[in-house]
Amino acid sequence: MSGINLSQNITRLRHEKKITQEQLADFVGVTKASVSKWETGQSMPDILILPQLAAFFNVSIDDLMGYEPSLTKEQIDMIYTSLSSDFVTLGFEEAMEKSRQMVKQYYSCYEFLFNMAVLWLNHHMLADSTEEQQKILQDLYDLCEHIMYNCNDMEMRGNSLSIKALVALQLGKALETVDMLEEQLNPLNLINQSEATLVQAYQVLGQNDKAKKHTQICIYNHLIHLVGNSTNDLALNFDNFERCEEIIRRIEKIVEAYNLSQLNQDVTGVFWYQAAIMYSMHENKQRAIEMLGRYVSEMERIFKSDIKFKLKKDDYFTTVDTWFNDTDLRGGLPRDIKVIWESAMSVFSNPVFSAYAEDEEFCNLKARLGSLKL
């Protein structure tokens, strides 16, 4: 990852060409003193001279300036992790401005821009005012549009559409969100039935390892989506206690059967939290506390794990670890550890649990979670 290194590059390229400052000055039509100031960084060439210099040295303008519009996955991971931490250590405004400047610098590196979109999505709520939060969401919406209309990677464009739709909803554009997603996510859409076709194609080609890996990835993803959608199903049926009980009973079996509490504590934790809200609304204190206990246990697994904030494989999902490593953020959760902790602690401030404020079990769970702060 490099910045603008024009002065050093002019010096290097001139030496490689074995010419003097005076010879370069004569070609470009400036004084020797001007070239000397360029090379020492005291001044910069006029923008109209840059094409002349690039042509003379037989390099692109980007190469002349030392500008790299693209970043490696490792560099993107490093920047993301650093900026995520900055939101806690530097403060929101300074970290946000730092990320904005990097977006401008790498405006054609779409994988980096997508990661910045995720960063903004997961930290915009830390802004001091609703107006600033809305401004960041609008900037995020525009950034996703830029990726969608300029990036050639179909997967990247699809992921950007998903974030754009989510942001549109948060901006109060529900109808626009429906327009963006309704046809794409139609369960009858044949594109949603192509996973098995790809596996069969791998088999025909004798690529059984790829077929096995893709099948495991699909199973894993569908399980995570199943729990996530069941969380929504639970929230949509709060007025139907029997329906909610049945949803919880089924998800309990799936979580146990597939060891999901060890694989992805984030999605299971959110489900238990939603279940706790439902039981509290129906004045079932015992079950509400039980579900909060499960939520706290999931958070403990996240914070105490030897491989913090990484999606994990197990004895059943034996091939998905390479997929985790290939995905953006290398399978890690997209927020700083302290931000995640603060978000987890906010669960106990939900007004639905206000009647439990003096309850011993409730207070003990809150203390357990509080003790995890790093």
XYZ file of N, CA and C in Angstrom, residues 113-331:
657
model
N -13.738 -0.844 -0.951
C -14.921 -0.009 -0.750
C -16.050 -0.802 -0.103
N -16.209 -2.056 -0.526
C -17.257 -2.883 0.083
C -16.990 -3.083 1.573
N -15.726 -3.312 1.920
C -15.382 -3.464 3.334
C -15.646 -2.178 4.105
N -15.412 -1.026 3.484
C -15.717 0.241 4.136
C -17.234 0.414 4.302
N -17.998 -0.101 3.340
C -19.455 -0.063 3.465
C -19.892 -0.862 4.689
N -19.290 -2.034 4.882
C -19.596 -2.852 6.062
C -19.181 -2.116 7.331
N -18.018 -1.482 7.284
C -17.526 -0.729 8.448
C -18.507 0.375 8.830
N -18.939 1.165 7.856
C -19.875 2.260 8.135
C -21.214 1.723 8.629
N -21.670 0.634 8.032
C -22.953 0.058 8.433
C -22.921 -0.360 9.899
N -21.794 -0.895 10.340
C -21.705 -1.428 11.693
C -21.266 -0.412 12.730
N -20.961 0.821 12.301
C -20.530 1.824 13.271
C -21.294 3.139 13.183
N -22.183 3.302 12.197
C -22.874 4.586 12.035
C -23.692 4.959 13.254
N -24.157 3.941 13.989
C -25.004 4.226 15.147
C -24.234 4.865 16.305
N -22.908 4.916 16.198
C -22.104 5.546 17.239
C -22.050 7.067 17.091
N -22.541 7.588 15.967
C -22.563 9.039 15.753
C -23.425 9.706 16.822
N -23.054 10.947 17.181
C -23.717 11.633 18.294
C -25.171 11.994 18.011
N -25.482 12.297 16.760
C -26.831 12.772 16.449
C -27.489 11.908 15.388
N -28.817 11.931 15.393
C -29.578 11.206 14.382
C -29.275 11.756 12.997
N -29.083 13.078 12.918
C -28.788 13.701 11.621
C -27.483 13.176 11.040
N -26.464 13.033 11.890
C -25.174 12.529 11.420
C -25.289 11.054 11.023
N -26.059 10.301 11.777
C -26.275 8.893 11.427
C -26.932 8.775 10.056
N -27.935 9.620 9.816
C -28.627 9.602 8.530
C -27.697 10.018 7.386
N -26.820 10.976 7.645
C -25.874 11.417 6.619
C -24.925 10.279 6.243
N -24.443 9.566 7.249
C -23.539 8.442 6.985
C -24.259 7.346 6.208
N -25.505 7.083 6.578
C -26.284 6.080 5.843
C -26.468 6.491 4.389
N -26.700 7.778 4.138
C -26.843 8.250 2.762
C -25.526 8.101 2.001
N -24.412 8.437 2.657
C -23.100 8.251 2.028
C -22.847 6.772 1.744
N -23.279 5.928 2.661
C -23.138 4.484 2.494
C -23.978 3.992 1.317
N -25.183 4.507 1.206
C -26.081 4.182 0.083
C -25.399 4.557 -1.243
N -24.829 5.767 -1.294
C -24.159 6.238 -2.511
C -22.925 5.396 -2.826
N -22.200 4.979 -1.785
C -21.008 4.156 -1.991
C -21.378 2.803 -2.597
N -22.464 2.222 -2.118
C -22.928 0.940 -2.673
C -23.351 1.105 -4.129
N -23.991 2.210 -4.437
C -24.365 2.474 -5.831
C -23.127 2.570 -6.718
N -22.102 3.235 -6.221
C -20.855 3.369 -6.974
C -20.261 1.990 -7.274
N -20.254 1.115 -6.280
C -19.724 -0.240 -6.477
C -20.568 -0.993 -7.499
N -21.894 -0.914 -7.347
C -22.800 -1.668 -8.220
C -22.664 -1.267 -9.684
N -22.475 0.022 -9.939
C -22.475 0.510 -11.317
C -21.099 0.492 -11.969
N -20.050 0.257 -11.178
C -18.705 0.321 -11.742
C -17.884 -0.952 -11.586
N -18.263 -1.808 -10.648
C -17.499 -3.033 -10.416
C -17.970 -4.128 -11.370
N -17.015 -4.907 -11.902
C -17.352 -5.994 -12.825
C -17.619 -7.318 -12.118
N -17.311 -7.387 -10.834
C -17.494 -8.615 -10.065
C -18.970 -8.744 -9.675
N -19.642 -9.760 -10.229
C -21.076 -9.924 -10.000
C -21.394 -10.184 -8.522
N -20.545 -10.969 -7.867
C -20.781 -11.257 -6.449
C -20.674 -9.988 -5.615
N -19.665 -9.169 -5.925
C -19.484 -7.914 -5.204
C -20.678 -6.988 -5.430
N -21.159 -6.956 -6.647
C -22.320 -6.117 -6.952
C -23.557 -6.608 -6.202
N -23.728 -7.934 -6.144
C -24.871 -8.488 -5.428
C -24.817 -8.192 -3.941
N -23.624 -8.323 -3.355
C -23.467 -8.019 -1.934
C -23.709 -6.540 -1.654
N -23.271 -5.696 -2.580
C -23.491 -4.261 -2.415
C -24.972 -3.917 -2.511
N -25.689 -4.637 -3.377
C -27.138 -4.437 -3.476
C -27.819 -4.782 -2.160
N -27.368 -5.860 -1.516
C -27.965 -6.266 -0.240
C -27.785 -5.188 0.818
N -26.583 -4.609 0.887
C -26.340 -3.553 1.856
C -27.126 -2.303 1.490
N -27.159 -1.977 0.199
C -27.913 -0.806 -0.250
C -29.387 -0.933 0.129
N -29.949 -2.121 -0.032
C -31.357 -2.343 0.309
C -31.589 -2.166 1.807
N -30.661 -2.697 2.621
C -30.777 -2.560 4.073
C -30.707 -1.093 4.484
N -29.790 -0.352 3.860
C -29.640 1.070 4.172
C -30.877 1.851 3.727
N -31.399 1.505 2.552
C -32.610 2.161 2.070
C -33.746 2.003 3.079
N -33.859 0.814 3.647
C -34.897 0.564 4.645
C -34.681 1.444 5.873
N -33.417 1.567 6.319
C -33.121 2.397 7.489
C -33.331 3.880 7.204
N -33.264 4.251 5.925
C -33.516 5.640 5.536
C -34.999 5.919 5.306
N -35.829 4.917 5.577
C -37.268 5.090 5.422
C -37.774 4.840 4.020
N -36.973 4.188 3.183
C -37.364 3.921 1.795
C -37.786 2.455 1.639
N -38.845 2.083 2.333
C -39.273 0.693 2.337
C -39.698 0.215 0.949
N -40.428 1.061 0.220
C -40.890 0.675 -1.115
C -39.697 0.437 -2.047
N -38.678 1.274 -1.935
C -37.482 1.096 -2.758
C -36.785 -0.213 -2.407
N -36.767 -0.540 -1.122
C -36.167 -1.802 -0.683
C -36.892 -2.985 -1.303
N -38.209 -2.930 -1.296
C -39.003 -4.002 -1.911
C -38.688 -4.111 -3.398
N -38.624 -2.974 -4.079
C -38.333 -2.980 -5.515
C -36.976 -3.606 -5.815
N -36.009 -3.355 -4.941
C -34.661 -3.873 -5.162
C -34.578 -5.382 -4.947
N -35.331 -5.892 -3.977
C -35.115 -7.266 -3.534
C -36.212 -8.255 -3.901
N -37.412 -7.781 -4.172
C -38.548 -8.680 -4.319
C -38.323 -9.738 -5.396
N -37.923 -9.303 -6.580
C -37.740 -10.252 -7.673
C -36.495 -11.104 -7.462
N -35.432 -10.470 -6.965
C -34.179 -11.190 -6.773
C -34.331 -12.333 -5.781
N -35.121 -12.106 -4.719
C -35.264 -13.104 -3.660
C -36.554 -13.897 -3.752
N -37.201 -13.838 -4.899
C -38.398 -14.652 -5.112
C -38.035 -16.128 -4.937
N -38.670 -16.845 -3.994
C -38.316 -18.254 -3.762
C -38.528 -19.137 -4.987
N -39.327 -18.670 -5.941
C -39.563 -19.456 -7.156
C -38.537 -19.145 -8.251
N -37.656 -18.178 -7.975
C -36.631 -17.813 -8.949
C -35.680 -18.987 -9.151
N -35.455 -19.384 -10.389
C -34.634 -20.565 -10.679
C -33.196 -20.404 -10.216
N -32.719 -19.140 -10.105
C -31.343 -18.935 -9.679
C -31.125 -19.484 -8.282
N -32.203 -19.510 -7.482
C -32.094 -20.019 -6.125
C -32.055 -21.534 -6.072
N -32.237 -22.185 -7.221
C -32.217 -23.643 -7.273
C -30.962 -24.168 -7.971
N -29.994 -23.299 -8.184
C -28.825 -23.666 -8.988
C -27.688 -24.277 -8.179
N -27.791 -24.277 -6.851
C -26.712 -24.825 -6.034
C -26.495 -26.305 -6.324
N -27.578 -27.063 -6.371
C -27.460 -28.496 -6.642
C -26.913 -28.743 -8.045
N -27.267 -27.880 -8.993
C -26.766 -28.025 -10.367
C -25.255 -27.855 -10.402
N -24.738 -26.880 -9.653
C -23.292 -26.667 -9.607
C -22.585 -27.877 -9.008
N -23.140 -28.435 -7.943
C -22.540 -29.625 -7.320
C -22.506 -30.783 -8.311
N -23.603 -30.969 -9.045
C -23.646 -32.051 -10.042
C -22.615 -31.830 -11.145
N -22.419 -30.551 -11.530
C -21.427 -30.244 -12.564
C -20.022 -30.575 -12.075
N -19.732 -30.251 -10.820
C -18.433 -30.614 -10.249
C -18.227 -32.127 -10.308
N -19.282 -32.881 -9.990
C -19.180 -34.334 -9.999
C -18.913 -34.875 -11.401
N -19.608 -34.336 -12.387
C -19.398 -34.769 -13.772
C -17.950 -34.533 -14.192
N -17.364 -33.436 -13.709
C -15.981 -33.102 -14.050
C -14.978 -33.858 -13.190
N -15.486 -34.687 -12.285
C -14.600 -35.444 -11.404
C -13.988 -34.614 -10.295
N -14.554 -33.441 -10.039
C -14.031 -32.543 -8.999
C -14.817 -32.744 -7.703
N -14.678 -33.928 -7.134
C -15.480 -34.293 -5.958
C -15.138 -33.453 -4.732
N -13.881 -33.054 -4.609
C -13.509 -32.230 -3.455
C -14.248 -30.894 -3.491
N -14.335 -30.304 -4.698
C -15.084 -29.050 -4.845
C -16.565 -29.275 -4.567
N -17.093 -30.402 -5.025
C -18.510 -30.710 -4.804
C -18.803 -30.829 -3.310
N -17.918 -31.501 -2.576
C -18.113 -31.674 -1.139
C -18.016 -30.336 -0.405
N -17.009 -29.547 -0.776
C -16.823 -28.259 -0.116
C -18.019 -27.351 -0.361
N -18.482 -27.274 -1.619
C -19.602 -26.402 -1.937
C -20.876 -26.861 -1.219
N -21.077 -28.164 -1.127
C -22.253 -28.688 -0.430
C -22.233 -28.300 1.036
N -21.065 -28.418 1.679
C -20.969 -28.048 3.092
C -21.205 -26.547 3.290
N -20.660 -25.753 2.398
C -20.870 -24.305 2.493
C -22.356 -23.977 2.385
N -23.032 -24.637 1.431
C -24.476 -24.388 1.251
C -25.271 -24.797 2.485
N -24.954 -25.972 3.033
C -25.655 -26.442 4.233
C -25.432 -25.449 5.382
N -24.177 -25.045 5.564
C -23.841 -24.104 6.634
C -24.615 -22.795 6.460
N -24.564 -22.241 5.250
C -25.252 -20.974 4.993
C -26.752 -21.091 5.213
N -27.346 -22.189 4.742
C -28.795 -22.357 4.906
C -29.177 -22.497 6.378
N -28.322 -23.134 7.168
C -28.595 -23.251 8.603
C -28.569 -21.872 9.271
N -27.544 -21.070 8.926
C -27.441 -19.731 9.501
C -28.640 -18.886 9.077
N -29.011 -18.995 7.797
C -30.178 -18.247 7.312
C -31.462 -18.743 7.972
N -31.541 -20.051 8.222
C -32.725 -20.624 8.871
C -32.904 -20.027 10.265
N -31.819 -19.970 11.038
C -31.917 -19.404 12.383
C -32.227 -17.907 12.304
N -31.574 -17.210 11.363
C -31.840 -15.786 11.202
C -33.281 -15.503 10.812
N -33.802 -16.274 9.864
C -35.196 -16.092 9.455
C -36.168 -16.495 10.558
N -35.774 -17.482 11.350
C -36.627 -17.885 12.472
C -36.671 -16.803 13.544
N -35.583 -16.061 13.677
C -35.574 -14.912 14.584
C -36.613 -13.894 14.132
N -36.667 -13.645 12.820
C -37.679 -12.740 12.272
C -39.080 -13.311 12.460
N -39.213 -14.612 12.241
C -40.518 -15.279 12.396
C -41.018 -15.125 13.827
N -40.090 -15.240 14.770
C -40.429 -15.089 16.184
C -40.956 -13.678 16.453
N -40.235 -12.676 15.946
C -40.635 -11.291 16.179
C -41.972 -10.960 15.532
N -42.255 -11.591 14.392
C -43.506 -11.322 13.681
C -44.712 -11.991 14.342
N -44.450 -12.924 15.250
C -45.546 -13.678 15.864
C -45.589 -13.532 17.384
N -45.098 -12.396 17.890
C -45.102 -12.186 19.338
C -46.495 -12.320 19.948
N -47.525 -12.046 19.151
C -48.892 -12.122 19.686
C -49.442 -13.540 19.679
N -48.688 -14.486 19.135
C -49.126 -15.879 19.046
C -48.160 -16.738 19.851
N -48.442 -16.888 21.141
C -47.527 -17.572 22.045
C -47.253 -19.006 21.610
N -48.276 -19.718 21.177
C -48.099 -21.121 20.773
C -47.176 -21.226 19.562
N -47.359 -20.323 18.601
C -46.491 -20.322 17.427
C -45.041 -20.063 17.836
N -44.837 -19.089 18.714
C -43.484 -18.770 19.175
C -42.842 -19.947 19.902
N -43.599 -20.622 20.733
C -43.084 -21.792 21.446
C -42.619 -22.862 20.459
N -43.390 -23.046 19.386
C -43.043 -24.058 18.392
C -41.768 -23.654 17.627
N -41.652 -22.363 17.308
C -40.441 -21.880 16.631
C -39.214 -22.145 17.503
N -39.331 -21.807 18.786
C -38.205 -21.982 19.712
C -37.858 -23.454 19.852
N -38.888 -24.309 19.963
C -38.649 -25.745 20.125
C -37.878 -26.305 18.930
N -38.246 -25.900 17.736
C -37.580 -26.422 16.541
C -36.143 -25.908 16.415
N -35.962 -24.626 16.707
C -34.609 -24.070 16.603
C -33.698 -24.668 17.671
N -34.232 -24.929 18.843
C -33.427 -25.582 19.883
C -32.854 -26.894 19.370
N -33.679 -27.671 18.672
C -33.222 -28.959 18.146
C -32.169 -28.776 17.055
N -32.369 -27.791 16.204
C -31.406 -27.547 15.116
C -30.072 -27.063 15.677
N -30.117 -26.146 16.640
C -28.891 -25.638 17.253
C -28.111 -26.784 17.890
N -28.823 -27.672 18.575
C -28.160 -28.807 19.216
C -27.634 -29.797 18.182
N -28.440 -30.121 17.179
C -28.051 -31.136 16.195
C -26.823 -30.712 15.393
N -26.732 -29.423 15.070
C -25.627 -28.951 14.231
C -24.569 -28.167 15.000
N -24.668 -28.186 16.321
C -23.628 -27.575 17.145
C -23.451 -26.086 16.819
N -24.539 -25.393 16.528
C -24.448 -24.019 16.055
C -23.929 -23.049 17.109
N -24.100 -23.387 18.385
C -23.585 -22.512 19.430
C -22.062 -22.467 19.430
N -21.437 -23.482 18.859
C -19.983 -23.479 18.739
C -19.534 -22.883 17.411
N -20.404 -22.910 16.422
C -20.034 -22.470 15.077
C -20.276 -20.985 14.843
N -21.407 -20.478 15.315
C -21.744 -19.077 15.048
C -22.595 -18.536 16.188
N -21.900 -18.059 17.224
C -22.605 -17.602 18.425
C -23.397 -16.321 18.171
N -23.012 -15.582 17.154
C -23.693 -14.320 16.879
C -25.150 -14.555 16.498
N -25.377 -15.457 15.541
C -26.735 -15.677 15.054
C -27.592 -16.393 16.099
N -26.996 -17.350 16.838
C -27.778 -18.040 17.871
C -28.059 -17.109 19.047
N -27.082 -16.253 19.377
C -27.290 -15.314 20.471
C -28.449 -14.378 20.212
N -28.547 -13.873 18.989
C -29.649 -12.976 18.627
C -30.984 -13.708 18.747
N -31.002 -14.983 18.369
C -32.254 -15.745 18.479
C -32.679 -15.873 19.944
N -31.736 -16.234 20.834
C -32.096 -16.382 22.252
C -32.561 -15.051 22.839
N -31.949 -13.965 22.401
C -32.358 -12.638 22.868
C -33.793 -12.336 22.442
N -34.117 -12.650 21.200
C -35.476 -12.425 20.721
C -36.470 -13.303 21.478
N -36.051 -14.515 21.789
C -36.913 -15.414 22.562
C -37.150 -14.861 23.968
N -36.102 -14.264 24.565
C -36.241 -13.672 25.900
C -37.243 -12.524 25.876
N -37.211 -11.714 24.828
C -38.164 -10.612 24.688
C -39.593 -11.156 24.619
N -39.769 -12.210 23.811
C -41.104 -12.781 23.641
C -41.656 -13.283 24.980
N -40.842 -14.030 25.726
C -41.317 -14.583 27.004
C -41.605 -13.470 28.010
N -40.790 -12.420 27.979
C -41.025 -11.302 28.893
C -42.339 -10.601 28.555
N -42.622 -10.447 27.267
C -43.871 -9.815 26.850
C -45.079 -10.637 27.292
N -44.898 -11.952 27.392
C -45.988 -12.831 27.845
C -45.886 -13.131 29.340
N -45.054 -12.338 30.035
C -44.926 -12.393 31.500
C -44.508 -13.773 31.990
N -43.667 -14.430 31.208
C -43.098 -15.714 31.618
C -41.652 -15.443 32.034
N -41.498 -14.996 33.268
C -40.198 -14.557 33.761
C -39.164 -15.681 33.754
N -39.547 -16.857 34.158
C -38.605 -17.972 34.258
C -37.958 -18.271 32.909
N -38.797 -18.364 31.858
C -38.270 -18.676 30.522
C -37.498 -17.475 29.945
N -37.938 -16.269 30.263
C -37.223 -15.080 29.775
C -35.801 -15.057 30.338
N -35.671 -15.322 31.638
C -34.350 -15.349 32.268
C -33.511 -16.484 31.688
N -34.160 -17.628 31.431
C -33.451 -18.770 30.849
C -32.856 -18.402 29.485
N -33.655 -17.729 28.646
C -33.185 -17.345 27.313
C -32.083 -16.279 27.398
N -32.198 -15.364 28.349
C -31.130 -14.388 28.546
C -29.841 -15.086 28.978
N -30.001 -16.134 29.773
C -28.834 -16.924 30.182
C -28.154 -17.564 28.987
N -28.947 -18.059 28.046
C -28.359 -18.639 26.832
C -27.644 -17.556 26.017
N -28.253 -16.374 25.970
C -27.626 -15.267 25.244
C -26.270 -14.933 25.850
N -26.218 -14.813 27.159
C -24.963 -14.495 27.835
C -23.928 -15.591 27.585
N -24.366 -16.848 27.592
C -23.446 -17.957 27.321
C -22.839 -17.854 25.925
N -23.651 -17.444 24.955
C -23.128 -17.275 23.591
C -22.090 -16.161 23.557
N -22.361 -15.059 24.259
C -21.401 -13.959 24.296
C -20.107 -14.384 24.994
N -20.234 -15.192 26.018
C -19.037 -15.701 26.705
C -18.192 -16.547 25.763
N -18.858 -17.352 24.930
C -18.106 -18.173 23.970
C -17.349 -17.295 22.983
N -17.986 -16.195 22.570
C -17.319 -15.282 21.638
C -16.105 -14.632 22.295
N -16.286 -14.081 23.485
C -15.231 -13.306 24.109
C -14.115 -14.167 24.694
N -14.426 -15.403 25.061
C -13.416 -16.253 25.686
C -12.774 -17.234 24.710
N -13.216 -17.202 23.455
C -12.679 -18.135 22.464
C -11.209 -17.865 22.225
N -10.457 -18.941 22.000
C -9.037 -18.804 21.662
C -8.868 -18.166 20.294
N -9.872 -18.339 19.419
C -9.840 -17.726 18.079
C -10.948 -16.692 18.054
N -10.705 -15.560 18.693
C -11.750 -14.562 18.880
C -12.317 -14.078 17.554
N -13.646 -13.984 17.525
C -14.360 -13.370 16.416
C -14.110 -14.048 15.074
N -13.918 -15.384 15.100
C -13.772 -16.116 13.854
C -14.887 -17.141 13.738
N -15.467 -17.217 12.539
C -16.404 -18.293 12.276
C -15.606 -19.593 12.259
N -16.180 -20.651 12.760
C -15.393 -21.859 13.019
C -15.930 -23.080 12.279
N -15.034 -24.032 12.021
C -15.444 -25.333 11.519
C -15.556 -26.283 12.715
N -16.071 -27.506 12.485
C -16.095 -28.528 13.525
C -15.955 -29.890 12.853
N -16.264 -30.954 13.573
C -16.084 -32.303 13.024
C -17.076 -32.627 11.915
N -18.154 -31.868 11.826
C -19.146 -32.098 10.764
C -18.840 -31.217 9.561
N -18.643 -29.923 9.805
C -18.296 -28.993 8.730
C -16.763 -28.935 8.634
N -16.213 -29.898 7.934
C -14.762 -30.080 7.930
C -14.045 -29.288 6.844
N -14.780 -28.746 5.869
C -14.105 -28.097 4.735
C -14.403 -26.607 4.625
N -15.204 -26.069 5.548
C -15.627 -24.681 5.371
C -14.581 -23.668 5.830
N -13.518 -24.142 6.511
C -12.524 -23.191 7.009
C -11.811 -22.456 5.877
N -11.567 -23.161 4.762
C -10.920 -22.482 3.627
C -11.842 -21.434 3.027
N -13.144 -21.708 3.047
C -14.115 -20.715 2.571
C -14.108 -19.495 3.475
N -14.065 -19.710 4.803
C -14.006 -18.601 5.738
C -12.808 -17.704 5.427
N -11.673 -18.332 5.156
C -10.447 -17.568 4.906
C -10.498 -16.796 3.601
N -11.313 -17.270 2.656
C -11.409 -16.609 1.353
C -12.397 -15.456 1.347
N -13.291 -15.424 2.331
C -14.317 -14.381 2.350
C -13.746 -13.086 2.887
N -14.447 -11.981 2.629
C -14.035 -10.691 3.174
C -13.962 -10.782 4.688
N -12.932 -10.157 5.260
C -12.706 -10.114 6.704
C -12.304 -11.465 7.260
N -12.008 -12.430 6.369
C -11.505 -13.735 6.780
C -12.383 -14.423 7.816
N -13.684 -14.293 7.681
C -14.583 -14.964 8.611
C -14.719 -14.285 9.951
